[in-house]
Structure formats: structure tokens, C-alpha cells
Amino acid sequence: MRRQMKKLMEQNEPKEIVDEQLVKQVHQIEQQKKQKQVFQMMEISDSEDELQQEYKDEECQTNLSEETIQTQNDQSNKNQKKKKNKNKKKKEKKQQQELYQKCEQNQDDDFEFLDKIQAQQTQQQQDQIMQFQESDENGPLSINIKRLNYNKELQQYFKNAKIAGGGQQKKGHKNVKQQYLTYNPAINIPLPDKFNVKFGNLNEQGLQLFSLVASQQYDRLQSDYTIVKGYYDPSAIFNFLQMNPSHCEAQFDVSEYFRLKGDYKQANELLERLLYIYESSLGYAFNKFFEKPSVNLEIEDNIHSKVFLMSLFKFTDVLSRKGCYKAALEFSKILLKFCPTRDPYGALFLIDCNSIKAQQYEYLINFASNFVRSVYKTNRSSIVFMPNMIYNCALAKFLEQGENHQYSFKDENIIEAINNFGPHPLQASHQVLIIQSILLYPIVLKQLAESNEFIKQNVGNLDSFIENQRKPFKELLTEEFLQRETYLHWFLQLDAEQDNEGFLKSISIFVEKSKSQWKSNEILKWIKGALGLIINNIKSQKLDLSSFYEDLTVVKEGTTIYNEIPFQYRRYKELSKSHFLENPERLDFNNIFAENIGAQQQQPQQQFLINFNPLNANNGLLQAIFGTLLPWVHHPNAQM
């Protein structure tokens, strides 16, 4: 602006007269400049004050930030120190672990053999626990309640037939006791309690012992019945039973009369009623016997328990004659389950036979392998090498294949059979098991051949048969090693002559009970192939029987015992072979009574009562008849 004014003055200097308006403008302009300067000075002062305030605020903020930074730094330093300490501890732990691992590695290297032994022991303990803690469904003595209904099994064979007393038993009210042994609704009538259950101590295997105690009313009836039996008059027994239909021993004797006469229908009805009386008297505790298969009960010896068990035995026999093999298998398991460690009625000879007839091959293998482990709680003992078990298990393995039978045998099968005495012998093939059975018990094969007349059978040969395998049974059965009758196998525990007698009795019972199962032509070919292979190896001196039998007499040092029989065979000495006959002979009681009872009735009645002894079979004809069936009658000193 000054420059512009100067220019204007210079331009206007020569002029004498100045424009007044121009002067005013200039004056106004100068005033405006002064005002602007004043305003600028004021703005500058204000800005300085603001700057000072901002500066102060910035200083405060910086101070605060410095303090926070210091605190943060202090905390970070502390955290860093902690982290350093943790890292140090971790490093120390790692170092310790590394040292410990190095020590363990050194120890493992030094004691590797001991670790292997310990691992084997722990594995054996685990296997033992798994074997002892079997499930209820797969246990050797678990009972399939559905199969106890024998009428259903009959209806499968005769679909359109009406079974007498048949029909499934109806479940009652929750408070009403469920019946398991009897499925005939016609006999489900209210009965007074005849027996009470008296529980005792546990036995060595931890099984609960109980016995049957008769009521006072039943004891009076029992004393009356002993007098009636002393008359030796069958009509007197029938009259007593008619007056006292709930007397158990009278019903059993009459059922035996009908059974020997050949009237199995009447015998079956009486046995059903008899089982119903016992089961109704035992109360609710008897239900647990079926509902919880892990509960094992054992009965002590008394007359009532014996009649009950003998009734179960006879009823099982009746069911097998009817063709109800599955139901017979379940009832035979019940019979064994009441006395699993003593088996007074030979239930072990019923289970294997009924298992094969019912085509329960897997169950038989499972039963033979796990029965002792389940009952005796030990891995040392087993029933696998009982003659009836080893033979029937081999047959079960053979029949399990159906039509795909393998008749071929190799020399390696004999070597495997000689060494098949480990913890699991039944895992071998049926070829190995039948060879082992013949080598261990040739007397069984000889008796089977005699009872089934193998020499008359035209079996034929297979292309795989060589040398002695192609010979007929008539020549094979004359071999020397089949005539062996003494058995000193260490696992049989034949410590006395009574044990040997019981062992031979068990073989005769097995042959009599199971001989019909070994008649088919396919089974005879299988036996002929095994027997011929053994003779081939004996004549070629590949098999030394003398050393084999010597090894069976004594256990070698360092060998583990697995398959020792857990009981003495003397307990089977008093069993009657006639109880196990497949086809018992019928007796003509009319002629017997006509010839003998008249002479006996000539003796004074008082003399009968004086000399009467219910445990003596020589007292009279009726006692003699029933004495052949009741082992406690004609064996007063027998140990059941």
C-alpha cells in the first residue's frame, strides 16, 4: 500500500491541486492498518497465553506419562525377573528329568530281563482277572431261563401238536414267586411250606452252603412213611401218596416205579410235581439262583437234598429221552450248579453229552476251558483232560465244521498232540485233539468200538489214507497199545485204588451215555484216519510210546502245571452205571411181585418194624428195586 501511495504521489506531484476524496481514502486505510495492528497484538497475547497453558498441560502429561512409564518399566522388570526365575526352574526341571530319563534308560538296559518277566506276570494276572470276572451271559454255569420251558422245544418238533400241560408259564404278580423248574400250569396250586433253607458257612471256593430243613409236620409224615415202606407192599405206598400228595420221597419212589415200567408220561408228571414242591418251599432266595448266575449255591448232605437232586437228575434223563436236549442241558447245569465242587450225581457226564446232542459245540468248549477257573478260582487246574471231556471236545470241533470235514492227517499232528499240554489245549484242531485223546486213553476207543461194534462197520477209505489207515477196524483194534489199562498220568491224581476205581467207572459211564454219538460213518472215517496214523508212526519208530507215557507220570522240573484235575476220582466210585443207560430195560413188576412178595409177607409185621433200616438194601424187594436207583439206600457208608 505504501508503494502504491508513493507511486500516486509521484504521479500527482506536478499537480497543484489534490483530490480530497483520495486523501480520505488514504486516511481510512491508515486507520484500518492501525486497528489491524492492535487486533494482531491482542491475538498474539492471547495465543501466547494459550501456548503457555498448553505447554503446562503438556508438562503435566509428560510427567504423568513418565511416572506411568516408570511403573510399567518396574512391573515389566519384575515380570522379566519372574520369567527368568520360571525359566530357570523349568531348565532345572528339564535337567532333572533328563538325568532321571538317562538313569531309567540305564536301568532298563541293565534290567531288561526282569522287566520282561514282570510284564509277563502282569499279563497273566490280567488274563486271570478277565477269566474270573466272566459275564453272566457267557459263564460256564449261566442258565438260559427261556430254554427251561421244555414244552416250547417240543412244539418246535411237533408244530401242530397240543402238548399235554403245555403252554408258556404266565408271569404272576411282583410279590408272587416266579417258578422256573416247572412249566405245567396244572400243578401250580398253593402248597404248605415243607422245607426251610438253613444257610451255613462259605466253603473253600467261597460258595454259600445251605441245607434243607423239613418242617415238624413233614418230619411226622417222614416217620410214617418209613413204617409204610417196611411193609414191602407197593399198594401201601400208592395209598400213602394218595393220602399225602405232597410227600416228596413217596412221589419219587412211585415215579421210579413208573419209569422202570416204561410209563414215562406218569413218571414225568410226578417228577414235575416233585420239583414244584421243592421250588415252592425254597422261597424267594431260589429266584436269585436263576436271575443272578454269578451266585453259586451248594447243598449239604441230607435226605431231603438228595431226593431233590436225584429228582433233577431223573427229570433231566426224561427230557433227553423226549428229545428236549436244550432243556436237558439247562437242567444238567442246574444239577451241577447246586454242588459244583462235589458233583454227587455225575452232572459232568450229562453236560458234555447233552451239549453235543443240542449242537451247542461252542458252549462245550467254553465250559471245559473255564469251569474250573469259574468255580475253583485257579489257573492251575482244569477238567479238559477228563476222558469224557477231551473226547467230546474233539468231537464237538469235528461236528462244528458241518459238511466241510477234514479227514487228512499229517505227522506234524502227532508231534503237536504230544506237546499239547499248555494253558489252552482246546485251541488245537480236531485232528490234534482226537490223536491226543487216543494216545491218552486208548481204553475209551476200545470200549466205544466194542459197544458200537466197529468191526462190523464197512467204513471205506479215502485217497489221503496210507498204509495202516486203509486197514479195517478189525485189524486196527488188535494193536498192542490199545490194550493198555493202567493210567498214571500226573494230571489225573490217581493216588489210591479208590481213585482208580472211580476213574474206570467214569469211563464206563461216558461210553454208555455217549456211545450213540460215535456211530456215524463220517465220524468212523475220522477215527480210523487218526488211529491208522498213530500205528504208522509207531511201526516206523517215529513215535516212542514208552517215553511218552513215562513223561506223563512225572512233571518235569521247571514246567508250569496247568491242567491238573481239581478233585479226586474216588467221588465217582459209587455212581450207578444203570442211571446213565440210554436204553434201560423195562421190568415186569407183576411177575416179580407175584413170585416174591407173598413169601415175604409170611414174616410177622413186627419183625419188619424191628429189623427195618431205610439205609439197608437187603430188607426187602421194594427196597432192592429202589435201591438200584437211590445210591444213599444201598451204600450207607458212601461219601457222596
C-alpha positions as a printed Julia matrix, in Angstrom:
640×3 Matrix{Float64}:
   0.0      0.0     0.0
   2.82     2.39    0.74
   4.37     1.64   -2.54
   1.08     2.37   -4.25
   0.75     5.62   -2.35
   4.27     6.65   -3.31
   3.52     5.98   -6.88
   0.42     8.05   -6.71
   2.24    10.95   -5.02
   4.93    10.87   -7.61
   2.36    10.92  -10.28
   0.5     13.7    -8.63
   3.45    15.9    -7.6
   3.29    18.1   -10.6
  -0.33    18.71   -9.93
  -1.06    21.56   -7.66
  -4.5     20.52   -6.6
  -5.06    17.1    -4.75
  -8.26    15.29   -4.77
  -9.92    15.38   -1.34
 -11.6     12.05   -1.77
  -8.31    10.43   -2.36
  -6.98    11.91    0.88
  -9.91    10.47    2.81
  -9.37     7.06    1.41
  -5.78     7.17    2.38
  -6.67     8.26    5.87
  -9.2      5.44    6.23
  -6.7      2.98    5.04
  -4.17     4.05    7.63
  -6.72     3.76   10.4
  -7.61     0.31    9.3
  -3.98    -0.62    9.42
  -3.66     0.65   12.95
  -6.7     -1.31   14.02
  -5.37    -4.46   12.44
  -2.11    -3.98   14.25
  -3.94    -3.6    17.52
  -6.01    -6.68   16.89
  -2.92    -8.6    15.89
  -1.2     -7.58   19.11
  -4.18    -8.8    21.09
  -4.31   -12.09   19.22
  -0.62   -12.57   19.77
  -1.01   -12.05   23.51
  -3.92   -14.47   23.65
  -2.06   -17.05   21.67
   0.93   -16.73   23.95
  -1.29   -17.35   26.94
  -2.83   -20.41   25.28
   0.56   -21.69   24.33
   1.75   -21.3    27.88
  -1.31   -23.18   29.16
  -0.83   -25.91   26.58
   2.77   -26.09   27.49
   1.87   -26.5    31.12
  -0.63   -29.21   30.25
   1.94   -30.94   28.14
   4.39   -30.82   31.0
   1.84   -32.37   33.35
   1.02   -35.05   30.84
   4.67   -35.76   30.26
   5.22   -36.02   33.98
   2.31   -38.4    34.33
   3.39   -40.43   31.37
   6.88   -40.63   32.75
   5.52   -41.86   36.05
   3.33   -44.49   34.34
   6.23   -45.5    32.16
   8.39   -45.92   35.21
   5.75   -48.03   36.92
   5.29   -50.07   33.77
   9.01   -50.47   33.48
   9.17   -51.55   37.08
   6.4    -54.09   36.53
   7.98   -55.32   33.33
  11.25   -55.68   35.15
   9.55   -57.64   37.87
   7.76   -59.83   35.29
  11.0    -60.34   33.48
  12.63   -61.38   36.73
   9.77   -63.8    37.41
  10.01   -65.18   33.9
  13.71   -65.57   34.31
  13.13   -67.41   37.59
  10.49   -69.64   35.96
  12.72   -70.32   33.03
  15.47   -71.22   35.44
  13.17   -73.58   37.31
  11.97   -75.11   34.05
  15.5    -75.57   32.93
  16.35   -77.18   36.24
  13.32   -79.5    35.97
  14.25   -80.38   32.42
  17.73   -81.12   33.5
  16.44   -83.28   36.35
  14.06   -85.11   34.01
  16.81   -85.65   31.51
  19.02   -87.04   34.25
  16.15   -89.23   35.51
  15.44   -90.46   31.99
  19.08   -91.23   31.49
  19.06   -93.18   34.76
  15.92   -95.04   33.7
  17.41   -95.84   30.36
  20.47   -97.19   32.08
  18.31   -99.22   34.45
  16.22  -100.54   31.55
  19.37  -101.58   29.8
  20.64  -103.29   32.93
  17.35  -104.98   33.99
  15.65  -105.67   30.7
  15.23  -109.33   31.53
  13.46  -108.54   34.82
  11.1   -106.16   33.08
  10.09  -108.86   30.63
   9.31  -111.24   33.48
   7.28  -108.58   35.27
   5.33  -107.82   32.1
   4.52  -111.5    31.68
   3.32  -111.73   35.28
   1.08  -108.68   34.95
  -0.36  -110.07   31.72
  -1.1   -113.37   33.41
  -2.79  -111.56   36.29
  -4.93  -109.55   33.87
  -5.89  -112.7    31.99
  -6.77  -114.38   35.26
  -8.95  -111.43   36.33
 -10.73  -111.43   32.97
 -11.33  -115.15   33.25
 -12.63  -114.95   36.83
 -14.85  -111.93   36.08
 -16.88  -113.6    33.39
 -20.09  -112.09   32.18
 -23.35  -113.65   33.31
 -24.3   -114.5    29.74
 -21.13  -116.39   28.84
 -20.31  -118.1    32.14
 -19.91  -121.89   32.15
 -22.83  -122.31   34.59
 -25.03  -119.47   33.38
 -28.6   -120.66   32.88
 -30.75  -119.7    29.91
 -34.14  -119.39   31.57
 -36.02  -119.41   28.27
 -34.73  -122.87   27.4
 -36.07  -124.33   30.64
 -39.51  -124.37   29.01
 -39.22  -127.85   27.51
 -42.76  -127.61   26.1
 -41.64  -124.93   23.66
 -38.86  -127.18   22.4
 -41.36  -130.0    21.91
 -43.65  -127.72   19.96
 -40.8   -126.91   17.59
 -40.59  -130.59   16.68
 -44.38  -131.07   16.62
 -45.73  -127.74   15.42
 -49.36  -128.81   15.14
 -49.41  -130.99   18.25
 -51.01  -129.99   21.54
 -48.58  -130.73   24.32
 -50.2   -132.05   27.49
 -49.81  -129.48   30.23
 -48.02  -127.27   27.75
 -48.11  -123.6    27.24
 -45.78  -120.97   28.47
 -45.96  -120.21   32.13
 -47.54  -116.85   32.86
 -45.69  -114.39   35.0
 -47.56  -113.58   38.14
 -47.68  -110.53   40.36
 -44.43  -108.99   41.52
 -44.97  -110.35   45.02
 -45.69  -113.85   43.71
 -42.73  -116.17   43.4
 -41.77  -116.97   39.82
 -41.46  -120.68   39.03
 -38.59  -121.8    36.8
 -38.29  -125.57   37.11
 -41.92  -126.31   36.24
 -43.88  -125.09   33.21
 -47.07  -127.06   33.76
 -49.83  -124.69   34.93
 -51.99  -127.62   36.04
 -49.83  -128.19   39.13
 -49.47  -124.55   40.17
 -51.61  -124.98   43.27
 -50.97  -123.48   46.73
 -48.96  -125.81   48.92
 -47.9   -125.52   52.55
 -44.22  -124.9    53.17
 -42.47  -128.23   53.52
 -38.86  -127.11   53.91
 -36.86  -124.2    55.21
 -33.47  -123.09   53.96
 -30.66  -123.12   56.5
 -27.58  -121.23   55.36
 -24.15  -122.21   56.59
 -20.6   -121.0    56.21
 -18.71  -120.46   52.98
 -16.67  -123.32   51.6
 -13.08  -123.13   50.35
 -14.18  -121.76   46.98
 -16.3   -119.03   48.58
 -19.62  -120.67   47.72
 -22.59  -120.27   50.04
 -23.64  -123.54   51.67
 -27.25  -124.23   52.53
 -29.28  -127.27   53.55
 -32.97  -128.17   53.53
 -34.64  -128.46   56.92
 -38.08  -130.09   57.0
 -40.96  -128.68   58.98
 -42.34  -130.53   62.02
 -45.41  -131.65   60.09
 -43.25  -133.08   57.3
 -40.99  -134.85   59.81
 -44.03  -136.68   61.19
 -45.03  -137.71   57.67
 -41.49  -138.91   57.02
 -41.51  -141.15   60.08
 -44.87  -142.57   58.99
 -43.55  -143.24   55.51
 -40.58  -145.22   56.82
 -43.06  -147.55   58.54
 -45.15  -147.88   55.36
 -42.05  -148.79   53.34
 -41.34  -151.52   55.85
 -44.47  -153.37   54.73
 -42.88  -154.0    51.3
 -46.26  -153.54   49.65
 -46.39  -151.21   46.61
 -50.11  -150.66   47.12
 -49.38  -149.31   50.62
 -47.01  -146.74   49.11
 -49.6   -145.74   46.5
 -52.23  -145.33   49.24
 -49.84  -143.25   51.34
 -49.11  -140.98   48.37
 -52.82  -140.6    47.66
 -53.39  -139.51   51.26
 -50.28  -137.28   51.3
 -49.75  -135.96   47.75
 -47.07  -133.5    48.88
 -44.67  -136.08   50.32
 -41.52  -135.9    48.21
 -39.87  -139.27   48.83
 -43.12  -141.16   48.21
 -43.61  -139.31   44.9
 -40.06  -140.08   43.86
 -40.38  -143.79   44.61
 -43.63  -144.04   42.67
 -42.15  -142.11   39.74
 -39.3   -144.61   39.66
 -41.83  -147.42   39.61
 -43.48  -145.93   36.5
 -40.12  -145.17   34.88
 -38.87  -148.73   35.26
 -42.22  -149.95   33.99
 -41.74  -147.81   30.86
 -44.52  -145.31   31.6
 -42.52  -142.12   31.15
 -45.62  -139.93   30.97
 -46.66  -140.78   34.53
 -43.06  -140.58   35.73
 -42.67  -137.14   34.14
 -45.85  -135.79   35.8
 -44.76  -136.98   39.23
 -41.29  -135.51   38.82
 -42.74  -132.18   37.7
 -44.94  -132.04   40.78
 -41.99  -133.01   42.94
 -39.82  -130.19   41.57
 -42.7   -127.76   42.06
 -42.96  -128.71   45.76
 -39.24  -128.17   46.34
 -39.07  -124.91   44.42
 -42.14  -123.53   46.19
 -40.68  -124.42   49.57
 -37.31  -122.78   48.94
 -38.82  -119.28   48.84
 -37.66  -116.13   47.09
 -33.96  -116.9    47.6
 -34.32  -119.61   44.98
 -35.13  -116.96   42.32
 -31.67  -115.42   42.72
 -30.2   -118.74   41.74
 -31.56  -118.17   38.22
 -31.7   -114.39   38.0
 -28.07  -113.93   39.07
 -25.93  -116.67   37.53
 -22.87  -115.36   39.39
 -24.41  -116.59   42.67
 -23.39  -120.21   43.3
 -25.13  -122.23   45.99
 -24.17  -125.63   47.34
 -26.33  -128.09   49.26
 -25.08  -130.03   52.25
 -25.81  -133.75   52.54
 -29.2   -134.71   53.93
 -32.01  -136.96   52.77
 -34.2   -134.11   51.51
 -31.38  -132.57   49.47
 -30.58  -135.95   47.96
 -34.16  -136.59   46.89
 -34.28  -133.12   45.34
 -31.03  -133.57   43.39
 -31.96  -137.1    42.35
 -35.29  -135.77   41.08
 -33.43  -133.2    38.97
 -31.2   -135.96   37.62
 -34.13  -138.2    36.67
 -36.08  -135.31   35.16
 -33.06  -134.41   33.01
 -32.95  -138.01   31.83
 -36.66  -137.9    30.92
 -36.16  -134.67   28.94
 -33.31  -136.19   26.93
 -35.49  -139.2    26.1
 -38.17  -136.81   24.85
 -35.63  -135.16   22.54
 -35.59  -131.87   24.5
 -31.79  -131.7    24.52
 -31.54  -127.94   25.02
 -33.79  -128.07   28.07
 -31.9   -131.15   29.31
 -28.64  -129.2    29.01
 -30.01  -126.36   31.14
 -31.33  -128.76   33.81
 -28.0   -130.6    33.9
 -26.29  -127.23   34.5
 -28.71  -126.6    37.37
 -27.88  -130.02   38.81
 -24.15  -129.25   38.71
 -24.6   -125.69   39.96
 -26.12  -126.84   43.25
 -22.96  -128.88   44.06
 -20.29  -127.7    41.58
 -17.27  -128.84   43.62
 -18.61  -132.29   44.55
 -20.89  -133.32   41.67
 -22.54  -136.2    43.6
 -24.73  -137.31   40.66
 -22.3   -137.1    37.76
 -23.64  -133.93   36.12
 -20.3   -133.54   34.29
 -21.21  -136.66   32.29
 -24.56  -135.12   31.33
 -23.4   -131.65   30.27
 -20.94  -132.81   27.61
 -23.36  -135.37   26.17
 -26.36  -133.01   26.11
 -24.23  -130.2    24.64
 -23.37  -132.32   21.6
 -26.94  -133.56   21.2
 -28.21  -129.97   21.44
 -25.48  -128.89   18.94
 -24.05  -126.41   21.46
 -20.46  -127.03   20.4
 -19.04  -123.64   21.33
 -20.6   -123.84   24.77
 -18.94  -127.21   25.44
 -15.5   -125.82   24.55
 -16.15  -122.78   26.74
 -17.4   -124.92   29.6
 -14.44  -127.31   29.57
 -11.97  -124.41   29.39
 -13.47  -122.12   32.04
 -15.39  -124.3    34.52
 -12.53  -124.74   36.99
 -11.45  -121.11   36.7
 -15.01  -120.0    37.45
 -15.7   -122.37   40.37
 -12.3   -123.15   41.92
 -10.74  -119.74   41.09
  -7.44  -121.15   39.87
  -5.48  -121.45   36.62
  -3.57  -124.49   37.75
  -6.42  -126.99   37.41
  -8.72  -127.93   34.55
 -11.21  -130.63   33.51
 -10.06  -130.62   29.87
  -8.17  -133.9    30.22
 -11.02  -135.86   31.77
 -11.63  -138.74   29.31
 -15.2   -137.72   28.55
 -14.26  -134.05   28.08
 -11.26  -134.49   25.78
 -13.11  -136.98   23.56
 -16.32  -134.98   23.34
 -14.48  -131.68   22.81
 -12.64  -133.25   19.88
 -15.97  -134.49   18.52
 -17.52  -131.03   19.01
 -14.7   -129.43   16.99
 -15.22  -132.01   14.26
 -19.02  -131.59   14.1
 -18.75  -127.81   14.26
 -17.38  -127.77   10.71
 -20.62  -129.19    9.33
 -20.16  -130.81    5.95
 -16.66  -129.36    5.49
 -14.97  -132.19    7.34
 -11.21  -132.59    7.02
 -10.08  -136.19    7.25
  -6.47  -135.59    6.23
  -3.83  -136.14    8.91
  -0.13  -135.3     8.96
   2.81  -136.49   11.03
   3.02  -132.98   12.5
  -0.36  -133.56   14.13
   1.15  -136.26   16.35
   4.03  -134.01   17.41
   1.58  -131.26   18.27
  -0.65  -133.7    20.18
   2.29  -134.9    22.3
   3.14  -131.3    23.25
  -0.46  -130.03   23.62
  -0.45  -129.7    27.42
  -0.21  -125.92   27.7
  -2.72  -123.46   29.23
  -5.07  -123.6    26.23
  -5.13  -127.18   24.85
  -8.58  -126.85   23.26
  -7.32  -124.26   20.79
  -5.83  -127.11   18.76
  -7.58  -128.56   15.71
  -9.9   -131.56   15.86
  -7.18  -133.72   14.22
  -4.78  -132.94   17.06
  -7.4   -133.43   19.78
  -8.59  -136.84   18.57
  -4.99  -138.08   18.28
  -4.26  -136.78   21.77
  -7.42  -138.44   23.11
  -6.49  -141.84   21.66
  -2.91  -141.58   22.93
  -4.02  -140.62   26.45
  -6.97  -143.02   26.83
  -6.92  -145.89   24.28
  -9.28  -147.84   26.58
 -12.08  -145.39   25.7
 -11.72  -146.06   21.99
 -11.63  -149.79   22.65
 -14.85  -149.7    24.68
 -16.57  -147.48   22.12
 -15.57  -149.93   19.39
 -16.95  -152.86   21.38
 -20.24  -151.2    22.3
 -20.86  -149.87   18.77
 -19.37  -152.92   17.03
 -16.89  -151.02   14.87
 -15.53  -154.3    13.48
 -18.83  -154.87   11.67
 -18.86  -151.43   10.08
 -17.79  -151.04    6.45
 -16.28  -147.57    6.74
 -14.32  -147.38    3.5
 -11.15  -145.45    2.74
 -10.15  -142.03    1.46
  -7.5   -141.11   -1.09
  -5.42  -139.42    1.63
  -5.21  -142.62    3.72
  -1.95  -144.56    3.57
  -0.68  -147.88    4.96
  -2.48  -148.74    8.24
  -5.1   -146.08    7.67
  -6.54  -148.25    4.9
  -6.89  -151.33    7.09
 -10.32  -152.3     8.52
 -11.14  -151.69   12.17
 -10.92  -155.42   12.88
  -7.15  -155.33   12.34
  -6.53  -151.88   13.82
  -8.23  -152.69   17.12
  -5.85  -155.61   17.78
  -2.83  -153.32   18.21
  -0.92  -153.67   21.45
  -1.13  -150.09   22.69
  -4.97  -150.25   22.63
  -4.85  -152.96   25.31
  -3.36  -150.56   27.88
  -5.46  -150.4    31.09
  -3.19  -148.67   33.64
  -3.01  -144.9    33.62
  -0.58  -143.0    35.82
  -0.99  -139.59   34.23
   0.08  -136.9    36.69
  -2.96  -134.7    35.99
  -5.43  -137.47   36.95
  -4.27  -137.58   40.6
  -4.94  -141.31   40.99
  -3.37  -141.55   44.44
  -5.24  -144.63   45.71
  -7.06  -147.68   44.45
 -10.39  -145.94   45.09
  -9.35  -143.21   42.67
  -8.53  -145.78   40.02
 -11.91  -147.46   40.52
 -13.7   -144.13   40.22
 -11.69  -143.32   37.09
 -12.65  -146.6    35.39
 -16.28  -146.11   36.48
 -16.29  -142.65   34.85
 -15.05  -144.15   31.57
 -17.75  -146.83   31.56
 -20.42  -144.18   32.29
 -19.13  -141.95   29.49
 -19.13  -144.81   26.98
 -22.62  -145.9    27.99
 -24.03  -142.37   27.87
 -22.34  -141.17   24.66
 -21.87  -144.26   22.5
 -24.7   -143.35   20.13
 -22.89  -140.12   19.21
 -19.94  -142.03   17.7
 -21.82  -144.23   15.23
 -22.0   -142.18   12.04
 -19.88  -143.19    9.07
 -18.17  -139.77    8.88
 -17.04  -139.99   12.49
 -15.75  -143.53   11.97
 -13.65  -142.37    8.99
 -12.23  -139.59   11.13
 -11.34  -142.01   13.96
  -9.87  -144.52   11.51
  -7.62  -141.89    9.96
  -6.29  -140.83   13.39
  -5.8   -144.39   14.64
  -4.08  -145.51   11.44
  -1.7   -142.51   11.57
  -0.7   -143.38   15.14
   0.02  -147.0    14.15
   2.05  -145.84   11.15
   4.27  -143.71   13.39
   4.63  -146.47   15.98
   5.75  -149.06   13.43
   8.12  -146.63   11.73
   9.55  -145.81   15.19
   8.8   -142.12   14.78
   6.66  -142.31   17.94
   8.1   -143.77   21.15
   5.08  -144.58   23.3
   7.11  -145.81   26.27
   8.91  -142.48   26.68
   5.65  -140.62   26.09
   3.9   -142.46   28.93
   6.93  -142.07   31.18
   6.78  -138.32   30.7
   3.12  -138.37   31.73
   3.88  -139.96   35.1
   6.07  -137.17   36.49
   6.03  -133.43   35.87
   9.34  -132.14   34.58
  11.21  -129.59   36.67
  10.58  -126.01   35.64
   7.34  -126.74   33.8
   4.19  -124.91   34.87
   1.21  -127.04   35.88
  -2.0   -126.02   34.13
  -4.36  -128.96   33.63
  -4.44  -130.92   36.87
  -7.85  -132.4    37.74
  -9.16  -130.36   40.73
 -10.78  -133.33   42.53
 -10.25  -136.98   43.39
 -11.87  -139.55   41.1
 -12.97  -141.62   44.1
 -16.09  -139.46   44.3
 -17.45  -141.26   41.2
 -16.84  -144.71   42.6
 -20.38  -145.14   43.96
 -22.21  -143.9    40.87
 -24.51  -146.48   39.31
 -23.96  -147.16   35.65
 -27.64  -148.11   35.31
 -28.63  -144.47   35.88
 -26.9   -143.48   32.64
 -28.23  -146.18   30.34
 -29.5   -144.89   27.01
 -31.97  -147.75   26.66
 -32.84  -149.1    30.12
 -34.56  -152.45   30.29
 -38.16  -152.47   31.45
 -39.07  -154.62   34.43
 -42.16  -156.81   34.71
 -43.26  -155.95   38.23
 -46.32  -158.19   38.12
 -44.28  -161.38   37.85
 -41.71  -160.16   40.38
 -44.3   -159.27   42.98
 -46.28  -162.48   42.43
 -43.21  -164.64   43.0
 -41.59  -162.85   45.93
 -43.92  -160.64   47.92
 -46.11  -163.49   49.15
 -43.19  -165.23   50.8
 -42.04  -162.01   52.45
 -45.49  -161.23   53.84
 -45.42  -164.51   55.8
 -42.98  -162.89   58.25
 -44.52  -161.12   61.25
 -45.18  -157.45   60.74
 -43.45  -156.53   63.98
 -40.27  -158.15   62.78
 -40.31  -155.83   59.73
 -40.51  -152.83   62.01
 -37.78  -154.09   64.34
 -35.36  -155.03   61.61
 -36.33  -152.15   59.27
 -33.47  -149.92   58.25
 -34.09  -147.46   55.39
 -30.39  -147.49   54.53
 -30.17  -151.26   54.09
 -31.0   -152.76   50.69
 -31.39  -156.3    51.99
 -34.61  -155.64   53.91
 -36.99  -156.48   51.1
 -37.91  -156.46   47.47
 -39.22  -152.9    47.23
 -36.1   -151.57   48.88
 -33.99  -153.63   46.49
 -35.84  -152.26   43.49
 -35.49  -148.66   44.54
 -32.05  -149.35   45.92
 -30.7   -149.75   42.41
 -31.75  -146.16   41.74
 -31.14  -144.43   45.07
 -27.43  -144.54   45.89
 -27.96  -143.46   49.51
 -30.12  -146.6    50.13
 -27.69  -149.38   49.35
 -24.47  -147.51   50.1
 -24.85  -146.47   53.75
 -21.19  -145.59   54.19
 -20.73  -143.95   50.82
 -19.3   -140.45   50.67
 -21.43  -138.56   48.23
